[in-house]
Coordinates of C-alpha atoms and ligand atoms in Angstrom, one line a residue:
Chain A
X3 CA -58.5 218.2 -160.2
X4 CA -61.4 216.2 -158.8
X5 CA -62.8 214.1 -155.9
X6 CA -62.6 210.5 -156.9
X7 CA -64.7 208.1 -154.9
X8 CA -63.9 204.5 -155.8
X9 CA -66.2 201.6 -154.8
X10 CA -66.8 202.7 -151.2
X11 CA -69.0 201.0 -148.7
X12 CA -69.7 202.0 -145.1
X13 CA -71.5 200.4 -142.2
X14 CA -72.6 202.2 -139.1
X15 CA -72.3 200.5 -135.7
X16 CA -70.6 197.4 -137.0
X17 CA -70.9 194.3 -134.9
X18 CA -73.9 195.4 -132.9
X19 CA -77.5 194.5 -133.3
X20 CA -78.0 198.0 -134.7
X21 CA -75.6 197.5 -137.6
X22 CA -76.7 199.3 -140.7
X23 CA -75.0 199.5 -144.1
X24 CA -75.4 203.1 -145.2
X25 CA -73.3 203.0 -148.4
X26 CA -72.8 200.1 -150.8
X27 CA -70.2 200.2 -153.6
X28 CA -70.5 203.8 -154.4
X29 CA -68.3 205.1 -157.3
X30 CA -68.4 208.6 -158.5
X31 CA -66.0 211.4 -159.7
X32 CA -66.8 215.0 -159.2
X33 CA -64.7 217.5 -161.1
X34 CA -63.9 221.1 -160.4
X35 CA -66.4 223.3 -162.2
X36 CA -69.3 221.0 -161.6
X37 CA -72.4 221.9 -159.7
X38 CA -73.8 218.6 -158.5
X39 CA -77.0 218.0 -156.6
X40 CA -77.4 214.9 -154.5
X41 CA -81.0 214.0 -154.0
X42 CA -82.7 210.9 -152.5
X43 CA -85.2 209.7 -150.0
X44 CA -84.4 210.4 -146.3
X45 CA -82.0 207.7 -145.0
X46 CA -80.6 207.0 -148.5
X47 CA -77.1 207.8 -147.5
X48 CA -76.6 211.3 -148.8
X49 CA -75.1 212.8 -145.6
X50 CA -73.0 209.7 -145.1
X51 CA -71.5 210.0 -148.6
X52 CA -70.8 213.7 -148.0
X53 CA -68.9 212.9 -144.8
X54 CA -66.6 210.6 -146.7
X55 CA -65.7 213.4 -149.1
X56 CA -63.4 215.1 -146.7
X57 CA -62.3 212.2 -144.6
X58 CA -64.6 212.6 -141.6
X59 CA -65.7 209.0 -142.1
X60 CA -63.3 206.4 -143.4
X61 CA -64.9 203.9 -145.8
X62 CA -65.0 200.3 -144.7
X63 CA -63.8 199.4 -148.2
X64 CA -62.8 201.5 -151.2
X65 CA -60.9 204.8 -151.4
X66 CA -61.7 208.5 -151.6
X67 CA -59.1 210.7 -153.3
X68 CA -59.0 214.5 -153.4
X69 CA -56.8 215.9 -156.2
X70 CA -55.1 212.5 -156.2
X71 CA -54.4 212.3 -152.5
X72 CA -56.0 209.4 -150.7
X73 CA -57.7 210.8 -147.6
X74 CA -57.2 207.6 -145.6
X75 CA -53.6 208.5 -144.6
X76 CA -51.6 210.8 -142.4
X77 CA -49.4 213.8 -142.9
X78 CA -49.5 217.4 -144.2
X79 CA -50.5 216.4 -147.7
X80 CA -53.6 214.6 -146.5
X81 CA -54.4 217.4 -144.1
X82 CA -54.2 220.1 -146.8
X83 CA -56.3 217.9 -149.1
X84 CA -59.0 217.7 -146.4
X85 CA -58.9 221.5 -146.0
X86 CA -59.8 221.9 -149.7
X87 CA -63.2 220.3 -149.0
X88 CA -65.6 222.5 -147.0
X89 CA -68.7 221.0 -145.7
X90 CA -71.8 222.8 -144.3
X91 CA -73.6 220.3 -142.2
X92 CA -77.3 219.8 -141.8
X93 CA -78.4 222.4 -139.2
X94 CA -75.0 224.0 -139.1
X95 CA -76.2 226.6 -136.6
X96 CA -75.8 224.0 -133.8
X97 CA -72.0 224.1 -134.1
X98 CA -71.6 227.8 -133.2
X99 CA -69.5 228.3 -130.1
X100 CA -67.5 231.6 -130.0
X101 CA -68.2 234.8 -128.1
X102 CA -68.5 236.9 -131.2
X103 CA -69.6 236.2 -134.7
X104 CA -66.2 237.3 -135.9
X105 CA -64.4 234.8 -133.7
X106 CA -66.7 232.0 -134.8
X107 CA -66.2 232.6 -138.5
X108 CA -62.4 233.1 -138.0
X109 CA -62.1 229.6 -136.4
X110 CA -61.6 227.8 -139.7
X111 CA -59.1 230.2 -141.3
X112 CA -57.1 230.3 -138.1
X113 CA -56.9 226.6 -138.0
X114 CA -55.4 226.5 -141.4
X115 CA -52.7 228.8 -140.2
X116 CA -53.5 232.1 -141.9
X117 CA -52.2 235.4 -140.6
X118 CA -54.5 237.7 -138.6
X119 CA -54.7 240.1 -141.5
X120 CA -55.8 237.4 -143.9
X121 CA -58.2 236.0 -141.4
X122 CA -59.9 239.4 -141.2
X123 CA -60.1 239.6 -144.9
X124 CA -61.7 236.2 -145.2
X125 CA -64.2 236.9 -142.4
X126 CA -65.3 240.1 -144.2
X127 CA -65.6 238.3 -147.5
X128 CA -67.6 235.4 -145.9
X129 CA -70.0 237.7 -144.1
X130 CA -70.6 239.5 -147.3
X131 CA -71.3 236.2 -149.0
X132 CA -74.1 235.4 -146.6
X133 CA -75.4 239.0 -146.5
X134 CA -74.4 239.9 -142.9
X135 CA -73.2 243.4 -142.4
X136 CA -69.7 243.3 -141.0
X137 CA -69.9 246.5 -138.8
X138 CA -73.3 245.7 -137.4
X139 CA -72.7 242.0 -136.6
X140 CA -69.1 241.1 -136.2
X141 CA -68.9 241.9 -132.5
X142 CA -72.3 240.5 -131.6
X143 CA -72.8 237.1 -129.9
X144 CA -73.9 234.4 -132.3
X145 CA -76.4 233.2 -129.7
X146 CA -78.5 236.3 -129.8
X147 CA -79.4 235.8 -133.5
X148 CA -82.5 234.3 -135.1
X149 CA -82.3 230.8 -136.4
X150 CA -81.8 232.0 -140.0
X151 CA -79.1 234.5 -139.1
X152 CA -77.3 231.7 -137.1
X153 CA -77.5 229.6 -140.2
X154 CA -75.8 232.3 -142.2
X155 CA -73.0 232.7 -139.7
X156 CA -72.4 229.0 -139.8
X157 CA -72.3 228.9 -143.5
X158 CA -69.9 231.9 -143.5
X159 CA -67.7 229.9 -141.1
X160 CA -67.2 227.3 -143.9
X161 CA -67.0 229.8 -146.8
X162 CA -64.2 231.7 -144.9
X163 CA -62.0 228.6 -145.4
X164 CA -62.0 229.2 -149.2
X165 CA -62.9 225.6 -150.0
X166 CA -62.2 224.4 -153.5
X167 CA -65.0 221.8 -153.1
X168 CA -68.0 223.1 -151.2
X169 CA -70.5 220.6 -149.9
X170 CA -73.8 221.9 -148.5
X171 CA -76.1 219.5 -146.7
X172 CA -79.6 220.9 -147.0
X173 CA -78.5 224.5 -146.5
X174 CA -82.0 225.9 -147.1
X175 CA -84.0 223.7 -144.7
X176 CA -85.9 226.1 -142.4
X177 CA -84.7 229.3 -144.1
X178 CA -87.1 232.0 -145.3
X179 CA -87.3 232.2 -149.2
X180 CA -85.5 235.5 -149.3
X181 CA -82.4 234.4 -147.4
X182 CA -82.4 231.2 -149.3
X183 CA -82.5 232.9 -152.7
X184 CA -79.8 235.4 -151.5
X185 CA -77.5 232.5 -150.4
X186 CA -78.0 230.6 -153.7
X187 CA -77.5 233.8 -155.7
X188 CA -74.1 234.3 -153.9
X189 CA -73.3 230.7 -154.4
X190 CA -73.9 230.9 -158.1
X191 CA -71.7 234.0 -158.4
X192 CA -68.8 232.4 -156.5
X193 CA -69.3 229.2 -158.5
X194 CA -69.0 231.1 -161.8
X195 CA -66.1 233.4 -160.7
X196 CA -63.9 230.8 -159.2
X197 CA -63.0 227.3 -160.3
X198 CA -64.7 225.3 -157.6
X199 CA -67.1 222.4 -157.3
X200 CA -70.3 222.7 -155.5
X201 CA -72.1 219.7 -154.1
X202 CA -75.6 220.4 -152.9
X203 CA -77.6 217.9 -150.9
X204 CA -81.3 218.9 -151.0
X205 CA -84.8 217.7 -150.8
X206 CA -86.1 220.5 -153.0
X207 CA -86.3 219.4 -156.6
X208 CA -86.7 223.0 -157.6
X209 CA -83.3 223.9 -156.1
X210 CA -81.7 220.9 -157.8
X211 CA -83.3 221.7 -161.1
X212 CA -82.4 225.4 -161.0
X213 CA -78.8 225.3 -159.9
X214 CA -77.3 221.9 -160.6
X215 CA -76.0 220.8 -163.9
X216 CA -75.6 217.2 -162.7
X217 CA -77.8 215.0 -160.6
X218 CA -76.9 212.1 -158.3
X219 CA -79.9 210.2 -157.1
X220 CA -79.3 208.0 -154.2
X221 CA -81.4 205.1 -153.0
X222 CA -80.6 202.6 -150.3
X223 CA -77.0 203.5 -150.1
X224 CA -76.3 203.3 -153.8
X225 CA -76.2 205.8 -156.6
X226 CA -79.4 204.9 -158.5
X227 CA -79.0 207.6 -161.2
X228 CA -76.1 209.8 -162.3
X229 CA -76.7 212.2 -165.1
X230 CA -77.3 215.7 -166.5
X231 CA -80.2 217.3 -164.5
X232 CA -82.4 218.0 -167.6
X233 CA -81.9 214.5 -169.0
X234 CA -82.6 212.8 -165.6
X235 CA -85.8 214.7 -165.1
X236 CA -87.0 214.2 -168.6
X237 CA -86.0 210.6 -169.3
X238 CA -85.8 208.8 -166.0
X239 CA -89.2 209.7 -164.4
X240 CA -90.2 206.1 -163.7
X241 CA -86.9 205.3 -162.1
X242 CA -87.2 208.5 -160.0
X243 CA -90.6 207.5 -158.8
X244 CA -89.4 204.0 -158.0
X245 CA -86.7 205.4 -155.6
X246 CA -89.2 207.8 -154.0
X247 CA -88.0 211.1 -155.5
X248 CA -90.4 213.7 -156.7
X249 CA -90.0 215.8 -159.9
X250 CA -90.0 219.6 -160.0
X251 CA -93.4 221.3 -160.0
X252 CA -92.6 222.9 -163.4
X253 CA -92.5 219.5 -165.0
X254 CA -95.8 218.5 -163.5
X255 CA -97.3 221.8 -164.6
X256 CA -96.0 221.3 -168.2
X257 CA -97.7 217.9 -168.2
X258 CA -101.0 219.3 -166.9
X259 CA -101.0 222.1 -169.4
X260 CA -100.3 219.6 -172.2
X261 CA -103.2 217.5 -170.9
X262 CA -105.5 220.5 -171.0
X263 CA -104.3 221.3 -174.5
X264 CA -101.6 223.9 -174.1
X265 CA -98.5 222.6 -175.8
X266 CA -95.2 224.1 -174.7
X267 CA -92.3 224.1 -177.1
X268 CA -90.1 222.2 -174.6
X269 CA -90.3 220.5 -171.2
X270 CA -89.7 223.3 -168.6
X271 CA -87.4 222.3 -165.8
X272 CA -87.2 225.6 -163.8
X273 CA -89.8 228.1 -162.9
X274 CA -88.2 230.7 -165.2
X275 CA -88.3 228.4 -168.2
X276 CA -91.9 227.6 -167.4
X277 CA -92.9 231.2 -167.4
X278 CA -91.0 231.8 -170.6
X279 CA -92.5 228.9 -172.5
X280 CA -96.0 229.7 -171.4
X281 CA -95.6 233.3 -172.5
X282 CA -94.3 232.1 -175.9
X283 CA -97.0 229.5 -176.3
X284 CA -99.7 232.1 -175.6
X285 CA -98.0 234.7 -177.7
X286 CA -97.7 237.1 -174.7
X287 CA -94.1 238.1 -175.1
Chain B
X27 CA -66.4 207.7 -133.3
X28 CA -68.1 207.3 -130.0
X29 CA -69.5 203.8 -130.1
X30 CA -68.9 200.7 -128.0
X31 CA -70.8 201.5 -124.8
X32 CA -72.3 198.2 -124.1
X33 CA -73.2 198.4 -120.4
X34 CA -76.9 199.2 -120.2
X35 CA -77.7 198.8 -123.8
X36 CA -80.9 197.1 -124.7
X37 CA -80.6 194.0 -126.9
X38 CA -84.1 193.7 -128.4
X39 CA -85.7 190.3 -128.4
X40 CA -88.9 188.4 -127.7
X41 CA -87.6 185.6 -125.5
X42 CA -89.0 184.4 -122.2
X43 CA -86.6 186.6 -120.3
X44 CA -87.4 189.6 -122.4
X45 CA -91.1 189.2 -121.8
X46 CA -90.9 188.9 -118.0
X47 CA -92.3 191.8 -115.9
X48 CA -89.5 194.3 -115.1
X49 CA -90.4 194.0 -111.4
X50 CA -89.8 190.3 -111.5
X51 CA -86.5 190.8 -113.3
X52 CA -85.3 193.5 -110.8
X53 CA -86.3 191.4 -107.8
X54 CA -84.8 188.3 -109.4
X55 CA -81.5 190.1 -110.0
X56 CA -81.5 191.2 -106.4
X57 CA -82.1 187.7 -105.1
X58 CA -79.4 186.4 -107.4
X59 CA -77.0 188.9 -105.9
X60 CA -77.9 187.7 -102.4
X61 CA -77.3 184.1 -103.6
X62 CA -73.9 185.1 -104.9
X63 CA -73.0 186.5 -101.5
X64 CA -74.3 183.3 -99.8
X65 CA -72.3 181.0 -102.0
X66 CA -69.2 179.6 -100.4
X67 CA -68.4 176.3 -102.0
X68 CA -67.2 175.3 -105.4
X69 CA -70.5 173.4 -105.9
X70 CA -72.6 176.5 -105.2
X71 CA -70.5 178.5 -107.6
X72 CA -71.0 175.8 -110.3
X73 CA -74.8 176.1 -109.7
X74 CA -74.6 179.9 -110.1
X75 CA -72.6 179.7 -113.2
X76 CA -75.0 177.1 -114.7
X77 CA -77.9 179.4 -113.7
X78 CA -76.4 182.4 -115.5
X79 CA -75.6 180.4 -118.6
X80 CA -79.1 179.0 -118.7
X81 CA -80.6 182.5 -118.4
X82 CA -78.4 183.7 -121.2
X83 CA -79.6 180.7 -123.3
X84 CA -83.2 181.4 -122.4
X85 CA -82.8 185.1 -123.3
X86 CA -81.2 184.1 -126.6
X87 CA -78.4 186.6 -126.0
X88 CA -75.0 186.1 -127.7
X89 CA -72.7 184.7 -124.9
X90 CA -69.9 187.0 -126.2
X91 CA -72.0 190.1 -125.7
X92 CA -72.6 189.2 -122.1
X93 CA -69.0 188.3 -121.5
X94 CA -68.0 191.6 -123.0
X95 CA -70.0 193.4 -120.3
X96 CA -67.2 192.6 -117.8
X97 CA -64.8 194.7 -119.8
X98 CA -65.2 198.0 -117.8
X99 CA -64.1 196.3 -114.6
X100 CA -61.7 193.7 -115.8
X101 CA -58.7 195.5 -114.2
X102 CA -60.4 195.3 -110.8
X103 CA -61.2 191.6 -111.4
X104 CA -57.6 190.8 -112.2
X105 CA -56.4 192.9 -109.2
X106 CA -58.8 191.0 -106.9
X107 CA -57.5 187.7 -108.3
X108 CA -53.9 188.8 -107.9
X109 CA -54.2 190.1 -104.3
X110 CA -55.9 186.9 -103.1
X111 CA -53.3 184.8 -104.9
X112 CA -50.4 186.5 -103.3
X113 CA -51.7 187.0 -99.7
X114 CA -53.3 183.7 -99.1
X115 CA -52.2 181.6 -96.1
X116 CA -52.0 177.9 -96.0
X117 CA -50.7 175.0 -98.1
X118 CA -48.1 176.3 -100.6
X119 CA -48.6 174.9 -104.1
X120 CA -46.2 177.0 -106.1
X121 CA -43.4 179.5 -105.1
X122 CA -40.7 181.6 -106.7
X123 CA -38.3 183.6 -104.6
X124 CA -40.5 185.4 -102.1
X125 CA -43.7 184.9 -104.0
X126 CA -45.8 181.9 -103.0
X127 CA -49.2 180.8 -104.0
X128 CA -51.3 178.8 -101.6
X129 CA -54.2 176.5 -102.3
X130 CA -56.5 178.7 -100.1
X131 CA -55.3 181.9 -101.8
X132 CA -56.0 180.4 -105.2
X133 CA -59.5 179.2 -104.4
X134 CA -60.3 182.5 -102.6
X135 CA -59.0 184.5 -105.7
X136 CA -61.0 182.5 -108.1
X137 CA -64.1 182.8 -105.9
X138 CA -63.8 186.5 -105.4
X139 CA -63.3 187.3 -109.1
X140 CA -66.0 184.9 -110.1
X141 CA -68.3 186.8 -107.7
X142 CA -67.6 190.1 -109.5
X143 CA -68.0 188.5 -112.9
X144 CA -71.3 187.0 -112.0
X145 CA -72.6 190.2 -110.5
X146 CA -71.6 192.1 -113.7
X147 CA -73.1 189.5 -115.9
X148 CA -76.4 189.2 -114.2
X149 CA -76.9 193.0 -114.1
X150 CA -76.1 193.4 -117.7
X151 CA -78.5 190.6 -118.6
X152 CA -81.1 192.6 -116.8
X153 CA -80.3 195.7 -118.9
X154 CA -79.8 193.7 -122.1
X155 CA -83.3 192.2 -121.8
X156 CA -85.2 195.1 -120.5
X157 CA -85.6 198.4 -122.3
X158 CA -84.6 201.4 -120.2
X159 CA -88.1 202.8 -120.2
X160 CA -89.6 199.6 -119.0
X161 CA -86.9 199.2 -116.4
X162 CA -87.6 202.6 -114.9
X163 CA -91.3 201.7 -114.9
X164 CA -90.5 198.7 -112.9
X165 CA -88.3 200.8 -110.5
X166 CA -91.1 203.3 -110.1
X167 CA -93.6 200.5 -109.1
X168 CA -91.1 199.0 -106.7
X169 CA -90.4 202.3 -105.1
X170 CA -94.0 203.2 -104.6
X171 CA -94.4 201.7 -101.1
X172 CA -91.5 204.0 -100.0
X173 CA -93.5 207.1 -101.0
X174 CA -94.9 207.4 -97.6
X175 CA -91.5 207.9 -96.1
X176 CA -90.8 210.7 -98.6
X177 CA -89.1 208.9 -101.6
X178 CA -90.3 210.8 -104.7
X179 CA -90.7 207.6 -106.7
X180 CA -92.3 209.1 -109.8
X181 CA -90.0 212.0 -110.0
X182 CA -86.9 209.7 -109.7
X183 CA -88.2 207.4 -112.4
X184 CA -89.0 210.3 -114.7
X185 CA -85.6 211.8 -114.2
X186 CA -84.0 208.4 -115.0
X187 CA -86.2 207.9 -118.0
X188 CA -85.2 211.3 -119.4
X189 CA -81.5 210.9 -118.7
X190 CA -81.5 207.4 -120.3
X191 CA -83.5 208.7 -123.3
X192 CA -81.0 211.5 -123.9
X193 CA -77.7 209.7 -123.5
X194 CA -77.7 208.4 -127.1
X195 CA -79.0 211.7 -128.4
X196 CA -76.2 213.6 -126.7
X197 CA -73.6 211.1 -127.9
X198 CA -74.9 211.6 -131.4
X199 CA -74.8 215.3 -131.0
X200 CA -71.2 215.3 -129.7
X201 CA -70.3 213.2 -132.7
X202 CA -71.9 215.7 -135.1
X203 CA -70.4 218.7 -133.5
X204 CA -66.9 217.1 -133.5
X205 CA -67.3 216.4 -137.2
X206 CA -68.4 219.9 -137.9
X207 CA -65.5 221.4 -136.1
X208 CA -63.0 218.9 -137.6
X209 CA -64.3 220.0 -141.0
X210 CA -63.2 223.5 -140.0
X211 CA -59.8 222.2 -139.3
X212 CA -60.0 221.7 -135.5
X213 CA -57.7 219.1 -134.0
X214 CA -58.4 217.5 -130.7
X215 CA -55.1 215.7 -130.3
X216 CA -51.6 216.9 -129.3
X217 CA -50.5 219.9 -127.3
X218 CA -50.3 220.3 -123.5
X219 CA -53.3 220.0 -121.2
X220 CA -54.2 223.7 -121.5
X221 CA -54.1 223.6 -125.3
X222 CA -56.2 220.5 -125.3
X223 CA -58.7 221.9 -122.9
X224 CA -59.0 224.9 -125.1
X225 CA -59.4 222.7 -128.1
X226 CA -62.4 221.1 -126.4
X227 CA -64.3 224.4 -126.1
X228 CA -65.6 224.3 -129.6
X229 CA -67.3 221.0 -128.8
X230 CA -68.4 221.6 -125.2
X231 CA -70.0 225.0 -125.7
X232 CA -72.4 223.9 -128.6
X233 CA -73.1 220.7 -126.6
X234 CA -74.1 222.5 -123.5
X235 CA -76.2 225.0 -125.5
X236 CA -78.0 222.2 -127.2
X237 CA -78.5 220.3 -124.0
X238 CA -80.1 223.3 -122.4
X239 CA -82.2 224.0 -125.5
X240 CA -83.4 220.4 -125.5
X241 CA -84.2 220.5 -121.8
X242 CA -86.2 223.7 -122.4
X243 CA -88.0 222.3 -125.3
X244 CA -88.8 219.1 -123.4
X245 CA -90.2 221.1 -120.4
X246 CA -92.4 223.1 -122.7
X247 CA -93.6 220.0 -124.6
X248 CA -94.4 218.3 -121.3
X249 CA -96.2 221.3 -119.8
X250 CA -98.2 221.8 -123.0
X251 CA -99.4 218.2 -122.5
X252 CA -100.4 219.1 -119.0
X253 CA -97.7 217.2 -117.2
X254 CA -97.8 218.0 -113.5
X255 CA -95.8 215.4 -111.7
X256 CA -96.9 212.0 -110.4
X257 CA -100.0 212.9 -108.5
X258 CA -103.0 211.1 -110.0
X259 CA -101.1 210.0 -113.0
X260 CA -102.1 206.8 -114.7
X261 CA -100.0 204.6 -116.8
X262 CA -100.6 203.6 -120.5
X263 CA -99.0 200.2 -120.0
X264 CA -100.0 198.9 -116.6
X265 CA -97.6 196.3 -115.4
X266 CA -99.2 193.0 -114.8
X267 CA -97.7 189.8 -113.4
X268 CA -98.3 186.8 -115.5
X269 CA -97.7 183.0 -115.3
X270 CA -94.2 183.3 -116.5
X271 CA -93.4 185.7 -113.6
X272 CA -94.5 183.1 -111.1
X273 CA -92.3 180.5 -112.9
X274 CA -89.3 182.9 -112.7
X275 CA -90.0 183.6 -109.0
X276 CA -90.2 179.8 -108.3
X277 CA -86.8 179.4 -110.1
X278 CA -85.3 182.0 -107.9
X279 CA -86.7 180.4 -104.7
X280 CA -85.2 177.1 -105.8
X281 CA -81.9 178.7 -106.5
X282 CA -81.8 180.4 -103.1
X283 CA -82.8 177.2 -101.4
X284 CA -80.1 175.2 -103.1
X285 CA -77.4 177.8 -102.3
X286 CA -78.7 178.0 -98.7
X287 CA -78.6 174.3 -98.3
X288 CA -75.1 174.1 -99.7
X289 CA -74.0 176.8 -97.2
X290 CA -75.6 175.6 -94.0
X291 CA -75.6 171.8 -94.3
X292 CA -72.1 171.1 -93.0
X293 CA -70.4 168.0 -94.2
X294 CA -71.5 168.8 -97.8
X295 CA -69.1 171.7 -97.8
X296 CA -66.4 171.0 -100.3
X297 CA -63.8 173.6 -101.2
Ligands
ATP313 N1 -74.7 207.8 -136.5 C1 -75.4 206.8 -137.1 N2 -75.5 205.7 -136.5 C2 -76.2 204.6 -137.0 N3 -76.8 204.7 -138.2 C3 -76.7 205.8 -138.9 C4 -76.0 207.0 -138.4 N4 -76.1 208.0 -139.2 C5 -76.9 207.5 -140.2 N5 -77.3 206.2 -140.0 C6 -78.1 205.4 -140.9 O1 -77.5 205.4 -142.2 C7 -78.4 205.6 -143.2 C8 -78.1 206.8 -144.1 O2 -78.1 208.0 -143.3 P1 -77.8 209.4 -143.9 O3 -77.7 210.3 -142.8 O4 -76.7 209.3 -144.8 O5 -79.2 209.7 -144.7 P2 -79.6 210.9 -145.6 O6 -79.7 210.5 -147.0 O7 -78.6 212.1 -145.3 O8 -81.0 211.3 -145.0 P3 -81.7 212.7 -144.7 O9 -82.2 213.2 -146.0 O10 -82.8 212.4 -143.8 O11 -80.7 213.7 -144.2 C9 -79.8 205.8 -142.5 O12 -80.5 204.6 -142.7 C10 -79.5 206.0 -141.1 O13 -80.4 205.3 -140.3
MG314 MG1 -78.8 213.9 -144.3

């Protein structure tokens, strides 16, 4: 059970002066149960890769298979394979359209042919996921919300489809820290409870370090590094710098502390680890 | 998904034609159009075709790109050709049952469709070699004399600039919204007209909302930079005529003279 990307390339606006190759020979397999973060400089092809994973873009060469079904085809099998992959776009709040929040979130489940009862159940669950109160919000118009609330409705619209592979393209850009943490906490719970894969595209190294077990680093349309988060941040720092990707603050702080004479037992990757190691080194805990 | 809109797309370059002042290019395009309507003989059409080809060459545009610009109107071109072929009077050169093609009809058909092709090509050369912003600048300058009779030159140009600026943005936006709704299982094909129109709502509503949001943001951004219409406004890039514009103007005069001579000096007229 996996998404298999085999040697895909993609060029935007082919045969015009604005031609631009966004992906070059990308090969990667993402299994269920993995939490993968895709990072990389802006314009490195992250969103383009994401759009290939559920068949929104068809690769110029190469294939994308979801659970063994090639997405470049027709028929019910392909359609249901595509429905397994949910994608939350960059700035998803711009895709809201319905009169009420309920209707908007119900759009996806209805399209996959669920009964009205099931749809309601999914909407309730999805609104719970993003922390919107069903009774207070379900009949309101999505256009009278704040930007952050709109974002949550849009995310709920994808969650309601019960994706087995969930792709999120910079879900936290422009969100306040509390909503962001709440969404990630929910995401972690769902990820642990159910056997799904999460693919998180982000510019925040902290998010990547904290939540992802595997890191894909993209540069110029190729996968520059693919490996375990900890190992990548520890061992590939020069390569990361080369492709213009920062490292988490906690690693920088560990280095600084080391320079100033405070040796931590291990390289801290996340904030929590950093606090823990400092406490230990200082004998505070 | 929504690509392939060539008419009016700028093809960046640094050629002689690209560097001409937009006013020169607009006026030259207009005089070429006049020349096309003056042309009556095969020789004058040959001159016009040669002229267009040399402009394409000078502008270093791919010939195919310019030829493609006739695509939106090719049906009309073929129809024009067909009607003239079938309705011409005169010497019959080919006939089958009740259909007959005359020599006059053939030459009329070729001429009329060539006229359309030339018009389309020259206007797309103008837009291929001039960025939309510069083009509207040129239009604004050329419209200035008509301000006294109430033509809001600046406002028209500003509206055009904004519209041109936002066409690609809106196309991109449509593309994005379509993808987002398709990712939620929306399908835009199949069904009767009502079902299909209903299927478009998830695209149209977000699109309208974002267009209004953008308009609003733009208005605020312009006002916060003290925009207050064309009164007393100066331009960052003043348009200046240079030597090459004189050269281009001369070329146009020569072209018009040649076409004029070919039209009015009887005896030279060969069809
Ligand atoms: N619709 C499009 N038309 C033409 N070129 C595009 C289009 N979308 C993306 N590109 C180009 O493809 C390349 C990859 O874009 P992509 O959106 O995948 O980058 P990204 O890694 O997601 O960047 P960001 O972090 O800014 O979101 C970029 O160089 C971009 O200019
Ligand atoms: Mg992106």
